[in-house]
mmCIF file of C-alpha atoms in Angstrom:
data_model
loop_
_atom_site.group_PDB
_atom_site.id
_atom_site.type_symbol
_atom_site.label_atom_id
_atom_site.label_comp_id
_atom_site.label_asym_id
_atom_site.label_seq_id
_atom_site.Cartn_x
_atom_site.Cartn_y
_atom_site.Cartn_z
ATOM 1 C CA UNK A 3 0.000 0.000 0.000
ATOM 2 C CA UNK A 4 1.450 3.616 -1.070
ATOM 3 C CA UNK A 5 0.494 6.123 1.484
ATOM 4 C CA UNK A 6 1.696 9.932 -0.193
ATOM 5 C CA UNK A 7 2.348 12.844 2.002
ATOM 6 C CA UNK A 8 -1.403 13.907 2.338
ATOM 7 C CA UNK A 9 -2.003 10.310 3.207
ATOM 8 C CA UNK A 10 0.729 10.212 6.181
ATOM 9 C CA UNK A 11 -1.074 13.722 7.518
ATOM 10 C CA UNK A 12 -4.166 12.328 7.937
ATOM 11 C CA UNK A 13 -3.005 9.618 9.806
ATOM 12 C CA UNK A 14 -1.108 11.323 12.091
ATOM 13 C CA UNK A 15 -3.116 14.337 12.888
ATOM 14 C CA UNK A 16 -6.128 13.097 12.606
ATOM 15 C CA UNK A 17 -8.996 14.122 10.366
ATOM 16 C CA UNK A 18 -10.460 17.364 12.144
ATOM 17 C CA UNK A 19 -6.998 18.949 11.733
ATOM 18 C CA UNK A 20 -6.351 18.033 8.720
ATOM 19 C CA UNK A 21 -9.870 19.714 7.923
ATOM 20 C CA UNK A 22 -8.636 22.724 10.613
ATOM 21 C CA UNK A 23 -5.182 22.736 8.544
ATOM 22 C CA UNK A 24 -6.332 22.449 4.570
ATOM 23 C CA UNK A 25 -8.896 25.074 5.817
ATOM 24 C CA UNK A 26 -11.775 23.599 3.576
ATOM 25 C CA UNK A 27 -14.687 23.389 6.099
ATOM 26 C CA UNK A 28 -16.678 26.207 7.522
ATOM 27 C CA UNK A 29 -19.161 26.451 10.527
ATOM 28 C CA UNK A 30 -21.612 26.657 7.997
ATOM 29 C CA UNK A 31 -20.580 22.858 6.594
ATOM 30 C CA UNK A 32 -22.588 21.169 9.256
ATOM 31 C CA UNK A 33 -24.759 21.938 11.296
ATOM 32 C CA UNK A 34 -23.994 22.977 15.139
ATOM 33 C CA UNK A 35 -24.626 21.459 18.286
ATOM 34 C CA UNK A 36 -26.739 24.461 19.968
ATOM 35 C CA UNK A 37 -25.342 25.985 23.084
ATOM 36 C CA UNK A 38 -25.957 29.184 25.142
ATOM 37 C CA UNK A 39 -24.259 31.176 27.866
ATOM 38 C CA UNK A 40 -24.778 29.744 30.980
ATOM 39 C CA UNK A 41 -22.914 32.130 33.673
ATOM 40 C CA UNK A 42 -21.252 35.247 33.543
ATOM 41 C CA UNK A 43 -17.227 35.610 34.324
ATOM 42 C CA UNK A 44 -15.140 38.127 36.305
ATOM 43 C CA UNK A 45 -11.304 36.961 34.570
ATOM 44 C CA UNK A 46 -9.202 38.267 37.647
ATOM 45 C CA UNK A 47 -5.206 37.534 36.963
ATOM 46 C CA UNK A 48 -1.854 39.139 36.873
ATOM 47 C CA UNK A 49 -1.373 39.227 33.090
ATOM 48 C CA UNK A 50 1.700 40.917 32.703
ATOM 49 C CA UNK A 51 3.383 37.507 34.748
ATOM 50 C CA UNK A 52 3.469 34.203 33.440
ATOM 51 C CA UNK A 53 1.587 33.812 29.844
ATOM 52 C CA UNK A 54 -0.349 31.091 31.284
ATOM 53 C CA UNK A 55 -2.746 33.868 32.203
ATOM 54 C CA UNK A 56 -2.964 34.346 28.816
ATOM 55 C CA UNK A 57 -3.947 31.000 27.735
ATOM 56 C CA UNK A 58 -6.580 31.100 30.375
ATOM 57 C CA UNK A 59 -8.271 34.006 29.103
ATOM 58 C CA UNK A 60 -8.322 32.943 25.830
ATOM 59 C CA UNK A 61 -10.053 29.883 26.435
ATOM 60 C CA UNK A 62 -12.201 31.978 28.469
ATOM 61 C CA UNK A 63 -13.286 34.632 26.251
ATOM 62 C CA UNK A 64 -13.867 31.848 23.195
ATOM 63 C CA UNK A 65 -15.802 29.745 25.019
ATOM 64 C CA UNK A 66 -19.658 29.682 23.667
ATOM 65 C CA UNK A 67 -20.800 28.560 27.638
ATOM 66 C CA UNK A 68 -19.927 31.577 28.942
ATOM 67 C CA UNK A 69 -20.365 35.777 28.759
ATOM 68 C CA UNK A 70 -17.018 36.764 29.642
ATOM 69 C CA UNK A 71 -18.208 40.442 31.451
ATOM 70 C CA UNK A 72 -15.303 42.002 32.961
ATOM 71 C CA UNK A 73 -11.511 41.812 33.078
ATOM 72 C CA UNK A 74 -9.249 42.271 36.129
ATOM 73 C CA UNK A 75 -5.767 43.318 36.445
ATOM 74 C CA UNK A 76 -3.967 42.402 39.742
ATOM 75 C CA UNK A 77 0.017 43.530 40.101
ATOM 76 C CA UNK A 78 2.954 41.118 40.347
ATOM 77 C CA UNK A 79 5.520 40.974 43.489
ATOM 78 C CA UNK A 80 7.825 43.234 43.572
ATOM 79 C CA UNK A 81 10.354 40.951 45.057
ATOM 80 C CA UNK A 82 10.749 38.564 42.277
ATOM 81 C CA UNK A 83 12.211 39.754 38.841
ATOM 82 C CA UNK A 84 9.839 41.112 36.546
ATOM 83 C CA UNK A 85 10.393 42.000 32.711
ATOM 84 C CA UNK A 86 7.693 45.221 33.349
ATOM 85 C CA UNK A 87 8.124 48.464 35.627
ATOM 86 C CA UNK A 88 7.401 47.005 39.017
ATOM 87 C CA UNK A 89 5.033 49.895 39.660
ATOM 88 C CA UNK A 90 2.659 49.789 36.759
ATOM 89 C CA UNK A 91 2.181 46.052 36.676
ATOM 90 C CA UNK A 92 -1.375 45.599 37.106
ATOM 91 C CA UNK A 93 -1.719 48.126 33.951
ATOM 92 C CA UNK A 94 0.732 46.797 31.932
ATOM 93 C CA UNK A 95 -1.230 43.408 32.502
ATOM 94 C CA UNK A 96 -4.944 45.117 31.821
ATOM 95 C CA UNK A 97 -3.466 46.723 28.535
ATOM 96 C CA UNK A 98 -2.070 43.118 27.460
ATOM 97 C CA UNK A 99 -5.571 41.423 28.432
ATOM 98 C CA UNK A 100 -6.930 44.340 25.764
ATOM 99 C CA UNK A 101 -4.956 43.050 23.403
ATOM 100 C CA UNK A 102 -5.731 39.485 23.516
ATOM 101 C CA UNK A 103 -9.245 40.073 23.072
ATOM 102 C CA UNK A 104 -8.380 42.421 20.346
ATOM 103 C CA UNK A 105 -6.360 40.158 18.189
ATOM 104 C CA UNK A 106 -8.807 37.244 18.725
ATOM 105 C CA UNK A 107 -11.307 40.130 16.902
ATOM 106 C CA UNK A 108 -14.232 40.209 19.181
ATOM 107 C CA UNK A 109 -15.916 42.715 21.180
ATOM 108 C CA UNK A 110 -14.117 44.884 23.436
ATOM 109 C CA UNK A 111 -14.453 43.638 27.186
ATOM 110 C CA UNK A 112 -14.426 45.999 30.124
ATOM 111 C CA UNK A 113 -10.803 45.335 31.303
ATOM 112 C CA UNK A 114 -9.717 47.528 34.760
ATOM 113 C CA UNK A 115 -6.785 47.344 36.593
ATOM 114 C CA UNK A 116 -6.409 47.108 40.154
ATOM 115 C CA UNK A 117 -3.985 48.652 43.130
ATOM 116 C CA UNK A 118 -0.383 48.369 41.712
ATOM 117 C CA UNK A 119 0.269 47.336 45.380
ATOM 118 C CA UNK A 120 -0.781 43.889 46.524
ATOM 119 C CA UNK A 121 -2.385 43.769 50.192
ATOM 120 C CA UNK A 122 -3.746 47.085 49.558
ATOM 121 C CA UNK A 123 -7.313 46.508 50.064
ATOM 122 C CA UNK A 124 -8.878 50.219 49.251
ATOM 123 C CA UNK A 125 -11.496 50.870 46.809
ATOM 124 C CA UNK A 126 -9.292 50.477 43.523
ATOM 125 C CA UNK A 127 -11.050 50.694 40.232
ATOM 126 C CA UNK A 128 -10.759 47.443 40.002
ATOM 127 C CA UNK A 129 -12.658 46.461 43.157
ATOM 128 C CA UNK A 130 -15.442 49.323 42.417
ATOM 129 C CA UNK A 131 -15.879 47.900 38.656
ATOM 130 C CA UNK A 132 -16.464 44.101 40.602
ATOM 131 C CA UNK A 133 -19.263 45.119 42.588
ATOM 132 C CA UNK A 134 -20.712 46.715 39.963
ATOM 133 C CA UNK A 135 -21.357 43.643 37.954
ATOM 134 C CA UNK A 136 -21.882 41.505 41.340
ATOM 135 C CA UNK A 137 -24.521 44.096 42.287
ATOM 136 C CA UNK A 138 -26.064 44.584 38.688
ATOM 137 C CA UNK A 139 -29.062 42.034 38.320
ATOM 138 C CA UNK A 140 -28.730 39.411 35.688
ATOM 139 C CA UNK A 141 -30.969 36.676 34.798
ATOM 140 C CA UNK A 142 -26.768 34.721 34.607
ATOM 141 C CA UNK A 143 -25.182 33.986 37.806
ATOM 142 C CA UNK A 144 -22.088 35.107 38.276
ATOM 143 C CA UNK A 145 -18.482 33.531 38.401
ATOM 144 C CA UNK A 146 -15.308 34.906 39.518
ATOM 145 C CA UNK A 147 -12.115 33.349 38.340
ATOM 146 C CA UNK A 148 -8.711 34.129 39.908
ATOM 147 C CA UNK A 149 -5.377 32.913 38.543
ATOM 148 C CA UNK A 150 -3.152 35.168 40.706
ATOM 149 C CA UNK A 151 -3.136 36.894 44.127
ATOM 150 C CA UNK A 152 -6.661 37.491 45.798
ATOM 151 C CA UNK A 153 -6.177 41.717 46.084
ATOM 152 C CA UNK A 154 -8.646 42.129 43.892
ATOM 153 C CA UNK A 155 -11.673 40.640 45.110
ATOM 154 C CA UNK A 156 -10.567 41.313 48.743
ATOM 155 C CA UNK A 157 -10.348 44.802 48.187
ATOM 156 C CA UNK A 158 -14.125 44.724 46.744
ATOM 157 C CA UNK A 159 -15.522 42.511 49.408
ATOM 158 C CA UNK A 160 -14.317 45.455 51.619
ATOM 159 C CA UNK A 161 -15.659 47.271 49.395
ATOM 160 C CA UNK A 162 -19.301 45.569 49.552
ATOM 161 C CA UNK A 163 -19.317 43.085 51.521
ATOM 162 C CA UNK A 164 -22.639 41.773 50.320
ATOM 163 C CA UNK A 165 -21.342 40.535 46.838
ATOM 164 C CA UNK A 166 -20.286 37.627 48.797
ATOM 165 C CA UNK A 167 -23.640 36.224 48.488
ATOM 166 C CA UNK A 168 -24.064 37.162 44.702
ATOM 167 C CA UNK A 169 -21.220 35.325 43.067
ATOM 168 C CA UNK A 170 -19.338 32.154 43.104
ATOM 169 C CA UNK A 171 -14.902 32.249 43.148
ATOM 170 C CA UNK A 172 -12.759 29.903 41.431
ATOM 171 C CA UNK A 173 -9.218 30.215 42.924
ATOM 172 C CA UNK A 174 -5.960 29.055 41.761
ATOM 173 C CA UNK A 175 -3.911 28.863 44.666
ATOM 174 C CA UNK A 176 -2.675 27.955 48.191
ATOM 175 C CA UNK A 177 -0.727 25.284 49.560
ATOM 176 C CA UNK A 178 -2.154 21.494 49.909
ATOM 177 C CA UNK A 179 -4.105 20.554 52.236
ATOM 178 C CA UNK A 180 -3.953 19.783 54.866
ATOM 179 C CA UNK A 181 -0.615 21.277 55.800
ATOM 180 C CA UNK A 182 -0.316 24.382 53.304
ATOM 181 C CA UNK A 183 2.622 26.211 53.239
ATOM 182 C CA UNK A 184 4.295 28.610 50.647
ATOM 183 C CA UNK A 185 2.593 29.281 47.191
ATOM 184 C CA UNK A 186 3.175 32.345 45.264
ATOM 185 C CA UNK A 187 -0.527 33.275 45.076
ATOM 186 C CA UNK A 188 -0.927 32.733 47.883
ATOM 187 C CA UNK A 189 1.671 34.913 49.749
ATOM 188 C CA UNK A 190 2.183 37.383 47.282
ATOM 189 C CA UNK A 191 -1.212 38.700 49.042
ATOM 190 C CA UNK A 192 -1.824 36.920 52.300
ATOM 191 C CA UNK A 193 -4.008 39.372 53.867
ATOM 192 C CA UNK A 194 -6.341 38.983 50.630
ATOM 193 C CA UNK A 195 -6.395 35.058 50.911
ATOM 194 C CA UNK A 196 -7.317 35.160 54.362
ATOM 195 C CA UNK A 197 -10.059 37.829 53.533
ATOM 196 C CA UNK A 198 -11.457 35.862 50.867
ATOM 197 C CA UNK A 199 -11.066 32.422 52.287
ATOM 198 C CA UNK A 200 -12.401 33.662 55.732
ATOM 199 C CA UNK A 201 -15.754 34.756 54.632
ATOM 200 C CA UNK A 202 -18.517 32.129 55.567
ATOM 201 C CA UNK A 203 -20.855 34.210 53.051
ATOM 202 C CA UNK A 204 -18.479 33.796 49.911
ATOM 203 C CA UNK A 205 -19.175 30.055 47.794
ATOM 204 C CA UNK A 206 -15.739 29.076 46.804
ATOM 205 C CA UNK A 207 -13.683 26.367 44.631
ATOM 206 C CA UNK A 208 -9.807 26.379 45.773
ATOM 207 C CA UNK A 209 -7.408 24.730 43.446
ATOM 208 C CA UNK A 210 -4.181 24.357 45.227
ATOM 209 C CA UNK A 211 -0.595 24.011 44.249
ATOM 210 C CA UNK A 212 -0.913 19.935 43.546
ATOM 211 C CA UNK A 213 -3.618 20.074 41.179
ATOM 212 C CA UNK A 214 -2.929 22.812 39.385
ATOM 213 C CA UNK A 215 0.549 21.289 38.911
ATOM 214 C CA UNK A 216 -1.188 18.953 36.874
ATOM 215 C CA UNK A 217 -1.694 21.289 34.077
ATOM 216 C CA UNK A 218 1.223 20.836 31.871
ATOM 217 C CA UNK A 219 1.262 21.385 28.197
ATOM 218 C CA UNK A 220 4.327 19.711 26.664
ATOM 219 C CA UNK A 221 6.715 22.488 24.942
ATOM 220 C CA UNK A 222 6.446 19.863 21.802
ATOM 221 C CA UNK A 223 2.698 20.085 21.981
ATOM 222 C CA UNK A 224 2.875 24.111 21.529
ATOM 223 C CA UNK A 225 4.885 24.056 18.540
ATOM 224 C CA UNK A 226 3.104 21.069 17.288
ATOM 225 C CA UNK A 227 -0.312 21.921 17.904
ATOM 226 C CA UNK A 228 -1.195 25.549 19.166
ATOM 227 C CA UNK A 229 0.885 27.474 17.346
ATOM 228 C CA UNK A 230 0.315 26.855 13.578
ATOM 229 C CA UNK A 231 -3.462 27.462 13.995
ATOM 230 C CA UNK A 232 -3.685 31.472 13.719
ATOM 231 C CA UNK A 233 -1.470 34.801 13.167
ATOM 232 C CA UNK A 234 -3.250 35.137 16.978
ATOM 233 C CA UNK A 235 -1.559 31.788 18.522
ATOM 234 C CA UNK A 236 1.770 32.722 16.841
ATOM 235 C CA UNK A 237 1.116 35.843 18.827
ATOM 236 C CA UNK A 238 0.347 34.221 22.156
ATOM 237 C CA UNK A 239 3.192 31.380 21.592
ATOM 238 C CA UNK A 240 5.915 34.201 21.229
ATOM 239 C CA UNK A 241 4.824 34.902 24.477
ATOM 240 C CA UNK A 242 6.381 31.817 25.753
ATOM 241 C CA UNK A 243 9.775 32.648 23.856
ATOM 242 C CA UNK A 244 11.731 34.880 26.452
ATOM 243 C CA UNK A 245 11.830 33.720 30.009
ATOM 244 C CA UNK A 246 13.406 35.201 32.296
ATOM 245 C CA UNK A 247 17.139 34.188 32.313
ATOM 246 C CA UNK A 248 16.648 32.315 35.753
ATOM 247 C CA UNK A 249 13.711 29.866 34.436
ATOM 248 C CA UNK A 250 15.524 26.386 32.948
ATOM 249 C CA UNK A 251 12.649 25.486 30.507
ATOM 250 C CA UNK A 252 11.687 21.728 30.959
ATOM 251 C CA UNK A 253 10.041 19.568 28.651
ATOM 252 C CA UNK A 254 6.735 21.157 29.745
ATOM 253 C CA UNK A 255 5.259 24.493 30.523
ATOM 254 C CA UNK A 256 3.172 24.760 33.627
ATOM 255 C CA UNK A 257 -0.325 25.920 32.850
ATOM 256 C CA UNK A 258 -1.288 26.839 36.310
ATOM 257 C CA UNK A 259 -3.876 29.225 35.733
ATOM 258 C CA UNK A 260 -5.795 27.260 33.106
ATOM 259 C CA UNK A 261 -8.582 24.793 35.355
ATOM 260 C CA UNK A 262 -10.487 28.248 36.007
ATOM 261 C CA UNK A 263 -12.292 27.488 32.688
ATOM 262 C CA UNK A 264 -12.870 23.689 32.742
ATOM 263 C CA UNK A 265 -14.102 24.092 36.684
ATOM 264 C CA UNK A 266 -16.076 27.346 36.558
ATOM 265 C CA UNK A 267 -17.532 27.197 32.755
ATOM 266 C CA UNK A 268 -16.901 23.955 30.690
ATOM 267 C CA UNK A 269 -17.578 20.833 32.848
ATOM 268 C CA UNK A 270 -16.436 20.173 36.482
ATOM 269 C CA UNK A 271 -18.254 16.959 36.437
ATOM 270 C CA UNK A 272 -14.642 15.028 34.818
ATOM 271 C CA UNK A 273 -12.303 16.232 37.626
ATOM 272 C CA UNK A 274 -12.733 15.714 41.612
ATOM 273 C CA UNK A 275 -13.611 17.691 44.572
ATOM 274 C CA UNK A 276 -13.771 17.100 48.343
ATOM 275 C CA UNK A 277 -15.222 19.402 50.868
ATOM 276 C CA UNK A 278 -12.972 20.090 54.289
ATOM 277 C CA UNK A 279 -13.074 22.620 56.510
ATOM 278 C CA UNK A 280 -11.955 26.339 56.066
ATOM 279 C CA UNK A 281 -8.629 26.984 58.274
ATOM 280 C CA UNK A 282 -6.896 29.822 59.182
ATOM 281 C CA UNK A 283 -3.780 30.838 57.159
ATOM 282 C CA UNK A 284 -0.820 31.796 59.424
ATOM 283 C CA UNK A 285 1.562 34.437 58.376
ATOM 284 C CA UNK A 286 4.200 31.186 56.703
ATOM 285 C CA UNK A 287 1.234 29.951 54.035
ATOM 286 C CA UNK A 288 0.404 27.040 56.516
ATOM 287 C CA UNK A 289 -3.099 26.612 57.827
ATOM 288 C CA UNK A 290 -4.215 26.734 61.410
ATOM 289 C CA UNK A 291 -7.146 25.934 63.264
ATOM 290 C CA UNK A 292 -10.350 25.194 61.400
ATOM 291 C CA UNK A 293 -13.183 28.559 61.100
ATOM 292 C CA UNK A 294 -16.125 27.109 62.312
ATOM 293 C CA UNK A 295 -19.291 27.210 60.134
ATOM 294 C CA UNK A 296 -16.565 27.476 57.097
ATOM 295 C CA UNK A 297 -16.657 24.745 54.517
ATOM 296 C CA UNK A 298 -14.721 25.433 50.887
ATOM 297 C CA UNK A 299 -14.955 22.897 48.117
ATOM 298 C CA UNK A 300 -11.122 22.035 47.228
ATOM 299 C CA UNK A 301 -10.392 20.125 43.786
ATOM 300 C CA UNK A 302 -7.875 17.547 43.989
ATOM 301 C CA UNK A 303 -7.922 16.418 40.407
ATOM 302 C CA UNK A 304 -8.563 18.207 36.928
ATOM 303 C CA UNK A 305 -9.343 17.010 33.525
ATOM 304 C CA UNK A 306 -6.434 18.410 31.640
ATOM 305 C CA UNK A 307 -7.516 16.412 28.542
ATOM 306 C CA UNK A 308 -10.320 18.346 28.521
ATOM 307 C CA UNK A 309 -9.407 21.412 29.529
ATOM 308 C CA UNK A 310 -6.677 21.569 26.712
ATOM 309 C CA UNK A 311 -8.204 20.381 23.374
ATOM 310 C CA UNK A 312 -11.775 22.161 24.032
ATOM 311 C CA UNK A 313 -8.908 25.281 23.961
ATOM 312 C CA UNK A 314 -7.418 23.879 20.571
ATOM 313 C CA UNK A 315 -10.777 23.029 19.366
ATOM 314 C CA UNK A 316 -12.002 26.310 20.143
ATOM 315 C CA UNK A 317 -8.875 28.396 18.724
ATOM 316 C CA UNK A 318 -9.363 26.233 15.369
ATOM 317 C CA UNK A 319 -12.848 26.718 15.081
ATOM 318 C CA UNK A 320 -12.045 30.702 15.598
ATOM 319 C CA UNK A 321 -9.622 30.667 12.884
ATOM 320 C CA UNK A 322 -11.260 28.921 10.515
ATOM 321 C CA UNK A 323 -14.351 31.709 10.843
ATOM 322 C CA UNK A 324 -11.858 34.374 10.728
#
């Protein structure tokens, strides 16, 4: 049997690339499965650090489940390196979350920055424009995701503290349970985490530091697979093409931030949970004695298949309408 070059494509990429890659089928080739919005999404993140934030809210904004509504900018640490003016992070990061949505071509999404200080817990723009949303009445609940430090929504629980009630928080963060200890979300606003985590009014999803270790996406897999799709994944790959010099790139980057969209929009029903007690976070990351009355659902276990090729789907399906 003579398989030809064509022949040796299909077989290894299987045929809704090769369809994605000869760029010969259309939405309007068959017809779609229907689907609707079914929440609304607060994107909270620190996007001028680790591009993984970026991924995130790309999936995010693509996704047909849910009406991305506003987009929050929290600062980075200023003790670790950064490759931005340490004291205009959390703009730099808003103006690169514009972008995104810009080069993807859709709609421009309300996109505010926060304090460019973290554990600053006044009424920043960013905190006023999240209770605005959590107090505007929709008939779609509400979802806050957070792939960085907590200042944010901290500072607009302060703020209001009655959006607790109005709004469900997906967290990526904080040490395992049940000893805890050191996580860079975590600490880079502890006063925040213990804010947010402390509130027996707030309905929250914590994904700590084991399970969202388990998002890897090989460095093979990105040239491979995400970015020949679109001139806007060549865009967000370069953004994976200059570490800083004291990151030794492995086989695999850590995408970290990316479960916010499987748990809190696609489909939590393929990954795990378990429900423990709230504890208090001492001043080293580690928790302490249990809140009483506090309860926070904690995932142990995400569906990375999933999470990742609904994202290539999705990114496919966008450039092949663009």
């Amino acid at each position: 049997m003579t398989i030809d070059r064509r022949g040796i494509l299909a077989a290894t990429m299987g045929a809704g690339a090769m369809l994605a890659l000869r760029g010969t089928a259309s939405a309007a080739d068959f017809k779609t499965i229907p689907q609707r919005p079914s929440v609304r999404v607060i994107a909270d993140n620190d996007y001028a650090g680790d591009p993984d934030s970026l991924v995130a809210l790309a999936h995010q904004v693509l996704s047909p489940k849910a009406r991305t509504v506003l987009v929050t900018g929290t600062a980075l640490d200023r003790k670790f390196p950064s490759q931005v003016p340490a004291d205009q992070t959390a703009r730099i990061g808003a103006g690169v979350a514009t972008e995104l949505v810009a080069r993807l071509g859709l709609p421009a999404i309300p996109t505010v920055a926060g304090s460019e200080t973290l554990g600053d817990l006044g009424p920043s723009p960013a905190a006023r424009a999240i209770v605005a949303e959590a107090m505007r009445e929709d008939k779609l609940p509400l979802v806050f995701t957070c792939g960085g430090p907590l200042t944010n929504l901290a500072a607009a629980l302060e703020l209001e503290p009655r959006i607790a009630g109005r709004l469900k928080v997906f967290w990526i963060g904080g040490g395992d349970y049940s000893s805890g200890g050191w996580e860079y979300n975590l600490m880079a606003d502890l006063p925040a985490a213990q804010r947010v985590l402390g509130d027996p009014a707030l309905e929250l999803t914590q994904v700590p530091q084991s399970t969202y270790r388990q998002m890897q996406m090989s460095i093979a897999d990105m040239q491979v697979r995400l970015r020949p799709i679109s001139p806007f994944t060549q865009w967000l790959y370069d953004r994976f093409t200059s570490p800083p010099d004291f990151v030794d790139v492995g086989g695999a980057w850590p995408m970290g931030d990316t479960p916010t969209v499987v748990l809190g929009t696609l489909s939590p029903e393929s990954s795990t949970f378990e429900t423990v007690p709230a504890h208090e976070i001492k001043d080293d990351g580690s928790y302490g004695a249990v809140i009483p009355g506090r309860r926070l659902r904690v995932c142990t276990r995400i569906d990375a298949r999933l999470a990742f090729d609904d994202f290539l789907a999705l990114l496919m399906l966008h450039a092949r309408k663009s």
